[in-house]
Structures are given as structure tokens and as C-alpha cells.
One Martini backbone bead per residue (centre of mass of N, CA, C, O) as a GRO file, in nm:
protein
  539
    1MET     BB    1   1.832  13.188   7.982
    2ALA     BB    2   2.071  13.189   7.755
    3GLN     BB    3   2.097  13.050   7.479
    4ILE     BB    4   2.331  12.777   7.402
    5VAL     BB    5   2.558  12.718   7.141
    6GLU     BB    6   2.804  12.527   7.012
    7CYS     BB    7   3.038  12.546   6.759
    8VAL     BB    8   3.308  12.284   6.554
    9PRO     BB    9   3.454  12.324   6.280
   10ASN     BB   10   3.634  12.152   6.021
   11PHE     BB   11   3.883  12.274   5.828
   12SER     BB   12   4.108  12.213   5.548
   13GLU     BB   13   4.322  12.441   5.653
   14GLY     BB   14   4.652  12.453   5.837
   15ARG     BB   15   4.889  12.676   5.694
   16ASN     BB   16   4.739  12.907   5.585
   17LYS     BB   17   4.686  13.205   5.763
   18GLU     BB   18   4.499  13.360   5.588
   19VAL     BB   19   4.250  13.179   5.544
   20ILE     BB   20   4.221  13.124   5.855
   21ASP     BB   21   4.137  13.422   5.894
   22ALA     BB   22   3.908  13.477   5.733
   23ILE     BB   23   3.718  13.237   5.855
   24ALA     BB   24   3.703  13.393   6.107
   25GLN     BB   25   3.596  13.648   6.046
   26ALA     BB   26   3.332  13.563   5.955
   27ILE     BB   27   3.265  13.458   6.172
   28ALA     BB   28   3.276  13.702   6.400
   29SER     BB   29   3.101  13.890   6.279
   30VAL     BB   30   2.852  13.763   6.366
   31ASP     BB   31   2.562  13.850   6.530
   32GLY     BB   32   2.673  13.695   6.856
   33CYS     BB   33   2.903  13.553   6.824
   34SER     BB   34   3.164  13.369   6.954
   35LEU     BB   35   3.486  13.355   6.956
   36LEU     BB   36   3.742  13.086   7.116
   37ASP     BB   37   3.868  12.944   6.880
   38VAL     BB   38   4.190  12.870   6.648
   39ASP     BB   39   4.352  12.526   6.618
   40PRO     BB   40   4.582  12.466   6.449
   41GLY     BB   41   4.747  12.199   6.144
   42VAL     BB   42   4.981  12.110   5.984
   43SER     BB   43   4.952  11.855   5.940
   44THR     BB   44   4.622  11.794   5.925
   45ASN     BB   45   4.565  12.063   5.746
   46ARG     BB   46   4.360  12.177   6.021
   47THR     BB   47   4.090  12.336   6.139
   48VAL     BB   48   3.962  12.433   6.471
   49TYR     BB   49   3.652  12.577   6.562
   50THR     BB   50   3.541  12.782   6.813
   51PHE     BB   51   3.172  12.861   6.894
   52VAL     BB   52   2.898  13.064   7.000
   53GLY     BB   53   2.562  13.101   7.045
   54SER     BB   54   2.250  13.113   6.919
   55PRO     BB   55   2.051  12.906   6.730
   56GLU     BB   56   2.126  13.131   6.494
   57SER     BB   57   2.407  13.233   6.489
   58VAL     BB   58   2.535  12.924   6.470
   59VAL     BB   59   2.404  12.953   6.171
   60GLU     BB   60   2.542  13.171   6.025
   61GLY     BB   61   2.843  13.127   6.118
   62ALA     BB   62   2.897  12.870   5.941
   63LEU     BB   63   2.807  12.956   5.681
   64ASN     BB   64   3.007  13.201   5.629
   65GLY     BB   65   3.271  13.034   5.675
   66ALA     BB   66   3.160  12.878   5.421
   67ARG     BB   67   3.177  13.091   5.234
   68MET     BB   68   3.503  13.134   5.254
   69ALA     BB   69   3.606  12.881   5.160
   70MET     BB   70   3.477  12.870   4.866
   71GLN     BB   71   3.701  13.063   4.802
   72LEU     BB   72   3.998  12.934   4.948
   73ILE     BB   73   3.944  12.641   4.860
   74ASP     BB   74   4.101  12.331   4.726
   75MET     BB   75   4.061  11.985   4.709
   76LYS     BB   76   4.224  11.899   4.524
   77ARG     BB   77   4.533  12.031   4.696
   78HIS     BB   78   4.437  11.853   4.981
   79HIS     BB   79   4.732  11.734   5.207
   80GLY     BB   80   4.675  11.517   5.496
   81GLU     BB   81   4.657  11.333   5.813
   82HIS     BB   82   4.333  11.419   5.800
   83LYS     BB   83   4.077  11.326   5.748
   84ARG     BB   84   3.863  11.370   5.443
   85LEU     BB   85   3.584  11.553   5.248
   86GLY     BB   86   3.622  11.867   5.278
   87ALA     BB   87   3.615  12.214   5.341
   88LEU     BB   88   3.428  12.114   5.506
   89ASP     BB   89   3.391  11.861   5.705
   90VAL     BB   90   3.283  11.939   6.009
   91CYS     BB   91   2.945  12.009   6.183
   92PRO     BB   92   2.881  12.087   6.493
   93PHE     BB   93   2.638  12.080   6.734
   94ILE     BB   94   2.610  12.201   7.081
   95PRO     BB   95   2.506  12.198   7.411
   96VAL     BB   96   2.493  12.415   7.668
   97GLN     BB   97   2.245  12.621   7.704
   98GLY     BB   98   1.891  12.635   7.707
   99VAL     BB   99   1.868  12.353   7.550
  100THR     BB  100   1.893  12.102   7.340
  101MET     BB  101   1.948  11.831   7.094
  102GLU     BB  102   1.706  11.876   6.931
  103ASP     BB  103   1.804  12.191   6.849
  104CYS     BB  104   2.075  12.037   6.721
  105VAL     BB  105   1.948  11.966   6.507
  106GLN     BB  106   1.820  12.195   6.358
  107CYS     BB  107   2.053  12.339   6.313
  108ALA     BB  108   2.173  12.160   6.144
  109LYS     BB  109   1.919  12.130   5.925
  110MET     BB  110   1.945  12.413   5.845
  111PHE     BB  111   2.254  12.414   5.762
  112GLY     BB  112   2.186  12.197   5.525
  113GLU     BB  113   1.963  12.377   5.358
  114ARG     BB  114   2.115  12.660   5.331
  115ALA     BB  115   2.385  12.537   5.200
  116ALA     BB  116   2.279  12.403   4.937
  117MET     BB  117   2.129  12.615   4.823
  118GLU     BB  118   2.388  12.878   4.884
  119LEU     BB  119   2.618  12.675   4.724
  120GLY     BB  120   2.584  12.407   4.648
  121ILE     BB  121   2.621  12.138   4.875
  122PRO     BB  122   2.677  11.871   5.005
  123VAL     BB  123   2.499  11.710   5.275
  124TYR     BB  124   2.582  11.520   5.583
  125LEU     BB  125   2.450  11.386   5.833
  126TYR     BB  126   2.429  11.339   6.166
  127GLY     BB  127   2.391  11.166   6.441
  128ALA     BB  128   2.099  11.305   6.618
  129ALA     BB  129   2.020  11.400   6.289
  130SER     BB  130   2.047  11.074   6.235
  131ASP     BB  131   1.826  10.784   6.078
  132GLN     BB  132   2.087  10.647   5.985
  133GLU     BB  133   2.312  10.378   6.071
  134TYR     BB  134   2.489  10.359   5.832
  135ARG     BB  135   2.513  10.730   5.859
  136LYS     BB  136   2.598  10.820   6.199
  137THR     BB  137   2.911  10.861   6.129
  138VAL     BB  138   3.185  11.012   6.040
  139PRO     BB  139   3.334  10.719   5.968
  140GLN     BB  140   3.129  10.660   5.778
  141ILE     BB  141   3.105  10.864   5.560
  142ARG     BB  142   3.431  10.895   5.517
  143THR     BB  143   3.438  10.668   5.331
  144GLY     BB  144   3.738  10.748   5.149
  145GLU     BB  145   3.691  11.002   5.120
  146TYR     BB  146   3.772  11.255   4.873
  147GLU     BB  147   3.837  11.050   4.667
  148GLY     BB  148   3.562  10.837   4.705
  149LEU     BB  149   3.343  11.068   4.622
  150SER     BB  150   3.290  11.019   4.284
  151ASP     BB  151   3.153  10.742   4.346
  152LYS     BB  152   2.954  10.717   4.587
  153ILE     BB  153   2.755  10.988   4.548
  154LYS     BB  154   2.607  10.779   4.324
  155LYS     BB  155   2.469  10.641   4.504
  156ALA     BB  156   2.186  10.574   4.697
  157GLU     BB  157   2.287  10.554   4.966
  158TRP     BB  158   2.473  10.818   4.927
  159GLU     BB  159   2.288  11.039   4.921
  160PRO     BB  160   2.244  11.350   5.028
  161ASP     BB  161   2.064  11.521   5.279
  162TYR     BB  162   2.183  11.791   5.069
  163GLY     BB  163   2.211  11.845   4.798
  164PRO     BB  164   2.385  11.723   4.525
  165ALA     BB  165   2.503  11.390   4.370
  166GLU     BB  166   2.765  11.585   4.338
  167PHE     BB  167   3.056  11.627   4.251
  168ILE     BB  168   3.332  11.876   4.418
  169PRO     BB  169   3.646  11.929   4.363
  170THR     BB  170   3.665  12.205   4.563
  171TRP     BB  171   3.474  12.051   4.805
  172GLY     BB  172   3.260  11.823   4.843
  173ALA     BB  173   3.169  11.754   5.178
  174THR     BB  174   2.932  11.793   5.409
  175ILE     BB  175   2.928  11.744   5.756
  176ALA     BB  176   2.613  11.738   5.978
  177GLY     BB  177   2.556  11.775   6.371
  178ALA     BB  178   2.457  11.633   6.635
  179ARG     BB  179   2.589  11.630   6.993
  180LYS     BB  180   2.868  11.594   7.228
  181PHE     BB  181   3.071  11.670   7.384
  182LEU     BB  182   3.409  11.626   7.217
  183ILE     BB  183   3.764  11.530   7.257
  184ALA     BB  184   4.036  11.609   7.173
  185TYR     BB  185   4.272  11.378   7.193
  186ASN     BB  186   4.653  11.371   7.245
  187ILE     BB  187   4.928  11.126   7.251
  188ASN     BB  188   5.265  11.125   7.312
  189ILE     BB  189   5.495  10.936   7.061
  190LEU     BB  190   5.828  10.786   7.071
  191GLY     BB  191   5.752  10.732   6.728
  192THR     BB  192   5.541  10.583   6.528
  193LYS     BB  193   5.291  10.594   6.341
  194GLU     BB  194   5.241  10.278   6.372
  195GLN     BB  195   5.258  10.278   6.689
  196ALA     BB  196   5.039  10.458   6.729
  197HIS     BB  197   4.796  10.298   6.585
  198ARG     BB  198   4.837  10.092   6.738
  199LEU     BB  199   4.736  10.232   7.023
  200ALA     BB  200   4.454  10.319   6.911
  201LEU     BB  201   4.329  10.005   6.839
  202ASN     BB  202   4.335   9.972   7.160
  203LEU     BB  203   4.128  10.190   7.265
  204ARG     BB  204   3.946  10.211   7.041
  205THR     BB  205   3.595  10.099   7.068
  206GLN     BB  206   3.638   9.899   6.788
  207GLY     BB  207   3.946   9.842   6.757
  208ARG     BB  208   3.992   9.548   6.539
  209GLY     BB  209   3.700   9.454   6.620
  210PRO     BB  210   3.474   9.207   6.730
  211ASP     BB  211   3.691   9.059   6.863
  212GLN     BB  212   3.884   9.357   6.939
  213PRO     BB  213   3.829   9.565   7.141
  214GLY     BB  214   3.838   9.794   7.280
  215GLN     BB  215   3.922  10.020   7.610
  216ILE     BB  216   3.668  10.260   7.504
  217SER     BB  217   3.452  10.404   7.525
  218GLU     BB  218   3.337  10.622   7.311
  219CYS     BB  219   3.560  10.593   7.098
  220GLN     BB  220   3.829  10.734   6.852
  221GLY     BB  221   4.109  10.626   6.659
  222MET     BB  222   4.450  10.714   6.547
  223GLY     BB  223   4.737  10.746   6.395
  224TRP     BB  224   5.025  10.958   6.323
  225TYR     BB  225   5.271  11.272   6.237
  226LEU     BB  226   5.432  11.495   6.392
  227GLU     BB  227   5.637  11.706   6.242
  228GLU     BB  228   5.665  11.966   6.381
  229ALA     BB  229   5.744  11.799   6.659
  230ASN     BB  230   5.900  11.507   6.597
  231MET     BB  231   5.607  11.278   6.639
  232ALA     BB  232   5.380  11.080   6.744
  233GLN     BB  233   5.035  11.025   6.755
  234VAL     BB  234   4.725  10.992   6.960
  235SER     BB  235   4.409  10.990   6.790
  236LEU     BB  236   4.120  11.145   6.972
  237ASN     BB  237   3.797  11.076   7.028
  238LEU     BB  238   3.582  11.171   7.321
  239LEU     BB  239   3.219  11.167   7.317
  240ASP     BB  240   3.211  11.057   7.637
  241TYR     BB  241   3.369  11.155   7.929
  242HIS     BB  242   3.206  10.977   8.120
  243GLN     BB  243   3.305  10.685   8.002
  244GLY     BB  244   3.590  10.833   7.850
  245GLY     BB  245   3.865  10.976   7.965
  246MET     BB  246   4.178  11.070   7.991
  247HIS     BB  247   4.295  10.909   8.199
  248THR     BB  248   4.215  10.661   8.098
  249ALA     BB  249   4.391  10.753   7.767
  250PHE     BB  250   4.669  10.777   7.939
  251GLU     BB  251   4.733  10.530   8.075
  252GLU     BB  252   4.646  10.303   7.865
  253CYS     BB  253   4.885  10.400   7.685
  254VAL     BB  254   5.104  10.371   7.860
  255LYS     BB  255   5.106  10.075   7.954
  256ASP     BB  256   5.135   9.978   7.646
  257ALA     BB  257   5.404  10.183   7.589
  258LYS     BB  258   5.577   9.983   7.733
  259GLU     BB  259   5.512   9.720   7.571
  260LEU     BB  260   5.648   9.885   7.335
  261LYS     BB  261   5.864  10.054   7.434
  262LEU     BB  262   5.754  10.360   7.478
  263GLY     BB  263   5.741  10.676   7.506
  264VAL     BB  264   5.581  10.918   7.690
  265CYS     BB  265   5.501  11.273   7.627
  266GLY     BB  266   5.253  11.370   7.714
  267SER     BB  267   4.973  11.622   7.573
  268GLN     BB  268   4.651  11.668   7.395
  269ILE     BB  269   4.441  11.962   7.325
  270VAL     BB  270   4.168  12.024   7.094
  271GLY     BB  271   4.060  12.305   7.195
  272LEU     BB  272   3.812  12.240   7.359
  273VAL     BB  273   3.716  12.204   7.756
  274PRO     BB  274   3.522  12.083   7.965
  275LEU     BB  275   3.546  12.135   8.348
  276GLU     BB  276   3.429  11.829   8.394
  277ALA     BB  277   3.703  11.688   8.282
  278MET     BB  278   3.894  11.810   8.462
  279LEU     BB  279   3.748  11.720   8.753
  280PHE     BB  280   3.798  11.431   8.682
  281THR     BB  281   4.084  11.397   8.629
  282ALA     BB  282   4.153  11.546   8.918
  283ASP     BB  283   3.985  11.278   9.093
  284TYR     BB  284   4.161  11.060   9.025
  285TYR     BB  285   4.419  11.120   9.091
  286ILE     BB  286   4.344  11.195   9.425
  287GLU     BB  287   4.296  10.924   9.476
  288LYS     BB  288   4.535  10.748   9.382
  289GLU     BB  289   4.734  10.975   9.568
  290ASN     BB  290   4.587  11.067   9.823
  291LEU     BB  291   4.517  11.381   9.811
  292PHE     BB  292   4.466  11.737   9.884
  293ILE     BB  293   4.234  11.885   9.684
  294VAL     BB  294   3.992  12.167   9.623
  295GLY     BB  295   4.082  12.360   9.437
  296GLU     BB  296   4.002  12.439   9.091
  297ASP     BB  297   4.329  12.551   9.020
  298GLN     BB  298   4.496  12.296   9.153
  299LYS     BB  299   4.369  12.101   8.994
  300ILE     BB  300   4.425  12.172   8.698
  301ARG     BB  301   4.743  12.178   8.799
  302LEU     BB  302   4.719  11.867   8.774
  303VAL     BB  303   4.645  11.784   8.495
  304ILE     BB  304   4.882  11.947   8.336
  305GLU     BB  305   5.074  11.733   8.453
  306ARG     BB  306   4.981  11.481   8.431
  307LEU     BB  307   4.929  11.550   8.111
  308GLY     BB  308   5.134  11.695   7.957
  309LEU     BB  309   4.988  11.996   7.789
  310ASN     BB  310   5.260  12.157   7.769
  311SER     BB  311   5.416  12.010   7.531
  312VAL     BB  312   5.311  12.143   7.251
  313THR     BB  313   5.136  12.335   7.380
  314PRO     BB  314   5.034  12.560   7.567
  315PHE     BB  315   4.802  12.577   7.866
  316ASP     BB  316   4.514  12.779   7.902
  317PRO     BB  317   4.247  12.788   8.080
  318LYS     BB  318   4.115  13.053   7.981
  319THR     BB  319   4.128  12.953   7.689
  320ARG     BB  320   4.023  12.627   7.721
  321ILE     BB  321   3.775  12.637   7.907
  322ILE     BB  322   3.478  12.698   7.841
  323GLU     BB  323   3.342  12.871   8.111
  324TYR     BB  324   3.570  13.055   8.139
  325ILE     BB  325   3.457  13.189   7.809
  326VAL     BB  326   3.182  13.204   7.885
  327ASP     BB  327   2.922  13.479   7.962
  328SER     BB  328   2.721  13.293   8.146
  329VAL     BB  329   2.974  13.177   8.381
  330GLU     BB  330   2.996  13.402   8.475
  331ASP     BB  331   3.004  13.653   8.703
  332GLY     BB  332   2.793  13.880   8.850
  333PRO     BB  333   2.786  14.217   8.841
  334LEU     BB  334   2.797  14.193   9.186
  335MET     BB  335   3.088  14.021   9.194
  336SER     BB  336   3.252  14.213   9.001
  337MET     BB  337   3.272  14.394   9.189
  338PRO     BB  338   3.415  14.603   9.402
  339LEU     BB  339   3.345  14.629   9.694
  340ARG     BB  340   3.318  14.939   9.692
  341GLN     BB  341   3.089  14.895   9.455
  342PHE     BB  342   2.873  14.722   9.649
  343ILE     BB  343   2.822  14.943   9.860
  344TYR     BB  344   2.771  15.133   9.650
  345SER     BB  345   2.477  14.942   9.600
  346LEU     BB  346   2.345  14.933   9.859
  347GLY     BB  347   2.329  15.286   9.898
  348SER     BB  348   2.138  15.370   9.740
  349ARG     BB  349   1.879  15.475   9.513
  350SER     BB  350   1.772  15.111   9.500
  351SER     BB  351   1.615  14.792   9.602
  352ALA     BB  352   1.894  14.716   9.417
  353PRO     BB  353   2.007  14.583   9.598
  354GLY     BB  354   1.948  14.375   9.885
  355GLY     BB  355   1.909  14.197  10.155
  356GLY     BB  356   1.976  13.917   9.990
  357SER     BB  357   2.253  14.040   9.865
  358ALA     BB  358   2.378  14.054  10.144
  359SER     BB  359   2.304  13.758  10.269
  360ALA     BB  360   2.501  13.629  10.082
  361ALA     BB  361   2.759  13.721  10.115
  362ILE     BB  362   2.797  13.726  10.446
  363ALA     BB  363   2.794  13.394  10.396
  364ALA     BB  364   3.018  13.375  10.283
  365MET     BB  365   3.241  13.483  10.476
  366GLY     BB  366   3.170  13.299  10.708
  367VAL     BB  367   3.231  13.028  10.541
  368ALA     BB  368   3.541  13.128  10.488
  369LEU     BB  369   3.627  13.175  10.767
  370ALA     BB  370   3.631  12.888  10.830
  371ALA     BB  371   3.806  12.753  10.594
  372MET     BB  372   4.070  12.955  10.721
  373VAL     BB  373   4.069  12.784  10.958
  374GLY     BB  374   4.123  12.485  10.837
  375TRP     BB  375   4.378  12.588  10.668
  376LEU     BB  376   4.562  12.651  10.966
  377THR     BB  377   4.542  12.376  11.054
  378TYR     BB  378   4.625  12.231  10.788
  379GLY     BB  379   4.977  12.149  10.807
  380ASN     BB  380   5.025  12.203  11.121
  381LYS     BB  381   5.248  12.073  11.301
  382LYS     BB  382   5.045  12.098  11.594
  383PHE     BB  383   4.805  11.963  11.382
  384GLU     BB  384   4.898  11.679  11.244
  385ALA     BB  385   4.647  11.513  11.372
  386LEU     BB  386   4.405  11.675  11.193
  387ASP     BB  387   4.413  11.634  10.885
  388SER     BB  388   4.216  11.401  10.868
  389GLN     BB  389   3.984  11.656  10.981
  390MET     BB  390   4.005  11.853  10.752
  391ARG     BB  391   3.938  11.687  10.504
  392LYS     BB  392   3.650  11.676  10.600
  393LEU     BB  393   3.561  11.998  10.608
  394ILE     BB  394   3.633  12.180  10.407
  395PRO     BB  395   3.530  12.122  10.156
  396PRO     BB  396   3.236  12.222  10.247
  397LEU     BB  397   3.302  12.499  10.304
  398ARG     BB  398   3.403  12.566  10.026
  399GLN     BB  399   3.115  12.505   9.879
  400ALA     BB  400   2.936  12.696  10.012
  401MET     BB  401   3.090  12.961   9.925
  402LEU     BB  402   3.053  12.902   9.614
  403GLU     BB  403   2.727  12.899   9.646
  404PHE     BB  404   2.699  13.185   9.739
  405ILE     BB  405   2.802  13.373   9.510
  406PRO     BB  406   2.543  13.378   9.317
  407MET     BB  407   2.314  13.439   9.499
  408VAL     BB  408   2.376  13.762   9.499
  409ASP     BB  409   2.240  13.812   9.200
  410ALA     BB  410   1.984  13.633   9.222
  411ASP     BB  411   1.830  13.805   9.431
  412THR     BB  412   1.802  14.035   9.204
  413ASN     BB  413   1.701  13.914   8.977
  414ALA     BB  414   1.440  13.775   9.091
  415PHE     BB  415   1.327  14.089   9.156
  416SER     BB  416   1.360  14.168   8.844
  417GLY     BB  417   1.106  13.943   8.780
  418PHE     BB  418   0.882  14.089   8.934
  419MET     BB  419   0.904  14.378   8.798
  420GLU     BB  420   0.832  14.267   8.484
  421ALA     BB  421   0.559  14.178   8.552
  422LYS     BB  422   0.405  14.436   8.667
  423LYS     BB  423   0.429  14.536   8.328
  424LEU     BB  424   0.182  14.412   8.244
  425PRO     BB  425  -0.117  14.366   8.140
  426LYS     BB  426  -0.448  14.469   8.218
  427SER     BB  427  -0.697  14.419   8.034
  428THR     BB  428  -0.793  14.149   8.033
  429PRO     BB  429  -0.889  13.842   8.113
  430GLU     BB  430  -0.596  13.755   7.978
  431GLU     BB  431  -0.412  13.927   8.112
  432GLN     BB  432  -0.481  13.919   8.420
  433GLU     BB  433  -0.361  13.584   8.434
  434ILE     BB  434  -0.090  13.580   8.306
  435ARG     BB  435   0.015  13.837   8.538
  436GLU     BB  436  -0.042  13.664   8.774
  437LYS     BB  437   0.183  13.411   8.677
  438ALA     BB  438   0.394  13.604   8.673
  439LEU     BB  439   0.372  13.704   9.012
  440GLN     BB  440   0.406  13.420   9.160
  441ASP     BB  441   0.681  13.331   8.989
  442GLY     BB  442   0.849  13.584   9.111
  443LEU     BB  443   0.763  13.538   9.415
  444LYS     BB  444   0.913  13.216   9.412
  445ALA     BB  445   1.206  13.329   9.309
  446ALA     BB  446   1.215  13.528   9.532
  447VAL     BB  447   1.240  13.304   9.793
  448GLN     BB  448   1.456  13.064   9.649
  449VAL     BB  449   1.723  13.215   9.701
  450PRO     BB  450   1.714  13.264  10.050
  451LEU     BB  451   1.620  12.919  10.054
  452ASN     BB  452   1.891  12.886  10.018
  453VAL     BB  453   2.104  12.995  10.200
  454ILE     BB  454   1.975  12.881  10.441
  455GLN     BB  455   2.053  12.554  10.345
  456THR     BB  456   2.350  12.611  10.290
  457ALA     BB  457   2.402  12.687  10.592
  458THR     BB  458   2.277  12.433  10.745
  459LYS     BB  459   2.532  12.194  10.597
  460VAL     BB  460   2.766  12.372  10.823
  461TRP     BB  461   2.707  12.384  11.112
  462ASN     BB  462   2.859  12.119  11.211
  463GLN     BB  463   3.153  12.176  11.113
  464MET     BB  464   3.181  12.428  11.269
  465VAL     BB  465   3.175  12.294  11.544
  466GLU     BB  466   3.434  12.115  11.498
  467LEU     BB  467   3.610  12.334  11.457
  468ALA     BB  468   3.580  12.460  11.745
  469LYS     BB  469   3.707  12.243  11.922
  470VAL     BB  470   3.995  12.226  11.703
  471GLY     BB  471   4.095  12.473  11.595
  472ASN     BB  472   4.271  12.742  11.576
  473ILE     BB  473   4.326  12.929  11.806
  474ASN     BB  474   4.444  13.183  11.709
  475SER     BB  475   4.141  13.190  11.526
  476LYS     BB  476   3.894  13.235  11.662
  477SER     BB  477   3.767  13.486  11.600
  478ASP     BB  478   3.721  13.414  11.286
  479LEU     BB  479   3.494  13.249  11.397
  480GLN     BB  480   3.358  13.356  11.530
  481VAL     BB  481   3.251  13.579  11.272
  482GLY     BB  482   3.171  13.325  11.141
  483ALA     BB  483   2.903  13.267  11.307
  484ARG     BB  484   2.761  13.545  11.266
  485SER     BB  485   2.758  13.576  10.983
  486LEU     BB  486   2.568  13.325  10.905
  487GLU     BB  487   2.324  13.381  11.135
  488THR     BB  488   2.278  13.691  10.996
  489ALA     BB  489   2.203  13.542  10.706
  490VAL     BB  490   1.956  13.375  10.782
  491TRP     BB  491   1.801  13.618  10.908
  492GLY     BB  492   1.763  13.786  10.631
  493ALA     BB  493   1.664  13.553  10.448
  494PHE     BB  494   1.416  13.517  10.610
  495TYR     BB  495   1.291  13.827  10.623
  496ASN     BB  496   1.286  13.746  10.236
  497VAL     BB  497   1.110  13.511  10.267
  498LYS     BB  498   0.854  13.640  10.432
  499ILE     BB  499   0.769  13.865  10.245
  500ASN     BB  500   0.724  13.722   9.981
  501LEU     BB  501   0.478  13.548  10.093
  502GLN     BB  502   0.231  13.716  10.138
  503ASP     BB  503   0.160  13.722   9.782
  504ILE     BB  504   0.111  13.399   9.818
  505THR     BB  505  -0.177  13.207   9.740
  506ASP     BB  506  -0.021  12.889   9.828
  507GLU     BB  507  -0.069  12.800  10.114
  508THR     BB  508   0.092  12.524  10.142
  509TYR     BB  509   0.367  12.640  10.028
  510LYS     BB  510   0.382  12.878  10.266
  511LYS     BB  511   0.459  12.680  10.465
  512GLU     BB  512   0.665  12.457  10.378
  513VAL     BB  513   0.854  12.714  10.397
  514LEU     BB  514   0.796  12.893  10.673
  515ASP     BB  515   0.871  12.536  10.852
  516GLU     BB  516   1.177  12.563  10.702
  517ALA     BB  517   1.290  12.845  10.791
  518GLU     BB  518   1.250  12.854  11.074
  519SER     BB  519   1.395  12.587  11.207
  520SER     BB  520   1.663  12.670  11.086
  521LEU     BB  521   1.700  12.914  11.255
  522GLU     BB  522   1.676  12.769  11.519
  523THR     BB  523   1.917  12.659  11.450
  524ALA     BB  524   2.157  12.875  11.422
  525GLN     BB  525   2.135  12.968  11.661
  526GLU     BB  526   2.235  12.721  11.795
  527LYS     BB  527   2.474  12.689  11.687
  528CYS     BB  528   2.646  12.913  11.740
  529LYS     BB  529   2.647  12.934  12.050
  530GLU     BB  530   2.805  12.718  12.031
  531ILE     BB  531   3.029  12.771  11.948
  532LEU     BB  532   3.056  13.061  12.120
  533ASN     BB  533   3.143  12.870  12.359
  534ILE     BB  534   3.348  12.698  12.325
  535LEU     BB  535   3.557  12.917  12.210
  536GLU     BB  536   3.517  13.060  12.514
  537GLU     BB  537   3.685  12.775  12.688
  538ARG     BB  538   3.920  12.846  12.511
  539LYS     BB  539   4.287  12.870  12.509
   0.00000   0.00000   0.00000
């Protein structure tokens, strides 16, 4: 698994396109950095850049952006609605894939050390990178802002973690750290800056003070006026969307705004948002309104509509949801192929892709046919009485279909790992030991993927049986094909499990896996036969 760190530096320039573009180009020019988003704000006079890459490349990307900013931004002339401390105001590193929070702490420290040494700027650490409670959050460090920094930086307790303890008028200071994914979320208010700030005080965790805490956990907030849109915004940082999601913030804000007789007209996500956060919000509205929506694309549409995410600028899921634009989470090369090319690959003079990948593809198609029969039953006036039953049967079938898809590439990747292990040197006893362990690990990985196919199929046989009993009879043949396909896929996966078990030396592991595979194969045969018999008897 590739190591991916996200970096979201906020630079204090949101109006001069030449400066904004120059910083973007400086970041994107670093090998290994993928610049995903550039989000400038005119009123805030601030631009949020989002890019991903390996730990080493994102540190270099942030430094390159800072080098360019030092040439082009002069904090003596900077004014904007957003609080700020320096030209590169805040530079967080966030774990995305294959890295820990500690890895991101090391990124922040490496950035701070090099920025101080190469650029001569003061850098404060925050979040997981800081071990000083009184200066652990951005608001704590940013207190007094740029204008108060000249006096503040001279105090012993505010000596920077890196760089000179002196005020640099053109730059100010930079705050670097490591944190969880933060959602910058603004709610649009048809009112004044003061009214928006009043609502923000209701929402943010610290509220108005110890005796008047806010309504949302892990939330920072303030109000400002957005001149270019002629409206105010409740500007929130949702620090942990598991504890306080966008729907919670939006609904609470709407409720409080009504008490003040203020209109709420949608909201805005600044930068990128995790897919999970969008789906949490979708699930909230689905449950609240008793909706039946299982497709991910439809869930995203629901969130966009309910939160009014197109109200300030267009919200394009393909460019705003991080999982949709990070290369590592896209479909693998096999599933990205046209069907014709995939079949050609199977029929080529190569052992990969092979039977394991084919079995996963056949399983996906088999259960997809079952899901289709469910959809052709649901919402059909003739079968209206079955709607509640279809609401229970369709989601697990669709989920299994989605789970099978990445297994097509996973099987080939696991086989490739085993083949790479075979190339390891074996000249010395130590090399032989390392090679043998890698071979055994490779074989177990090669076993696990087809075993996952079998396990996933086992989870949906009962739903297919129930569908056979009541589903749209006009789609009888589709479910027959689906059942046979899923059974065939289980047989194919079973053969792949069995052949890869032969050379594994862990006898206990071999027995456990074989017992499970044989039992699941027996279940597949019984359930397939049951489905076909039920359908044959239905007219």
C-alpha cells in the first residue's frame, strides 16, 4: 500500500491570481506531489491548497510553496476577514493511507526545521506535533494575530519551536502540525457579520465560555461577511466529523437562525471533504426522512441538495471528494479496462489475470443480476406490497457487488507479490530464511483473496433465496443466471484456494482455510439448487 499524506497549507493571499497560481505551480512542480485543489477566498484574502503524496514529497511541496510565498506575499499589506499569523499561515499534515499520525508529526517537524533553516522564518508546532497544552491549537497560537506578533514572539513562553524568536514584518510566523481530517464548512446566512458570529458562538465547542459551551463537539467557529456573495457566513472548522458532522452543524444552525428570524441559504465546503463524511450526512437524512437510497452517487446528490452545497460555487463530487481524486483509491487496472480488453487479457499468454480474477468478476456479475431483479421489483405497482422487503434485500446484494469489484485486481496483485518473492536471493541461510517467509506470506495473500470471494458470496445466498420466492417473475431468467454465476464463482475461488494451499507449510492454517472453503462451497451448491427449484416452480 502506497504511503499517502495530505497537506493543506493556507496562504494569506486570495485576490491576486498571479500569486495564487505561482504558489500552486511551485507545489505541483515537486515530483510525487499531486495538487488536488486550489480554493481562494476574496473576502478572507486566503487560499487553501490541497495536495497529496509520500511523506517526503509533501514536505518538499510545502517548502516549495513557502519559498514562492516569501517572494510574492508581503504581510505588511495584508488584510482579510480570516484570522492569520503569517504568509503561510497554517500547514497541517494529515494521514490518508499507509501512514500514521506519528508519521505526519515527523512531516510537520521536518517542515518546521527546514523552513526555519532555509527561509529563516519562525515556525510553531500545533496539534499532534505539539506537546505544550497552552499552545496546542491554532486559535491559541494565533491569538493576537499578525498585528500582535511583534510583542508576543519576544516572550519566553512564545518562543517558536523552530527559527528565530524575532518578528519578520513581511512574513509573520507559520503554524505547522499534524491532525485528523478537518472539514472547513461555511453556512450561508442572510444577515450581518455580527449575527453570523452570534450563531457561530452557539455552535463552536468553546461556546461563549466555560459556563456557556457550544452545541457541537470538536468544532471551531466564527462569523464573517462574504462581500462577493453579499451575505454572511457561519464559518466552522469541524475537527472530527465523527463527533460533529456537517448535518449536525447545518441543522443546529438552521434551528438557531429561525429564532433570530434569519434566512439560511445553503452552505459551502472549502477545499476537499472525505467521502465518509458525505455518506454520514446522507445516512442522517435518509433515516430522518425514511428514504430508500442505496446508490453512492444518489446519496451524494441528496447531501448536495439538503445542505445547498452549490449555493456559492458549484460542488463537483469528482473534484471535491478526496477519495474520488486520489489515484490510489481508483479502480485497479483490470477493472478500469473495457470488458473486451479484460477478456483479451484473460486469453493472453500470461498467467495473470487468471482464474481468481475471473471468479471475482463472475461473482460481481452474478450478484449484480440479483440486485437488478430487486430493483425491477421495488417501486413496481404490481409488487407494491413488497417494497419494504426489497428495502432489506437490495442493499446487501449491492454491497456484495461493490466488494467483489476490487477483488478482481486484488487477486492478480496477490499473485504478483508471490512471484516477486520467488526472485529474492537465496545464496546464504539468512537470505533463504527471508525468501521462504516472503514466499509463505505471498501464498497466504494469494489464498486470502479467493477466500474473500467465497466469504462474500456466503453472506448473500439467503437474500437471493428470498428474492427467488417473491421477486419480479418477469426477471426469472436473470436471477437464474445470477445464481449459477455466483455458484460458479465460488467453485472458481475454491479451486484457487486449494491450489495455493498446497505449498503452505502451516498445517493448522491450511486445515482451517480448507474446512471453511469446503463448507462454503457446499452451502453455495445447496442454495443455488434451492433458488433454481423455487424459480422453476414459479409461473
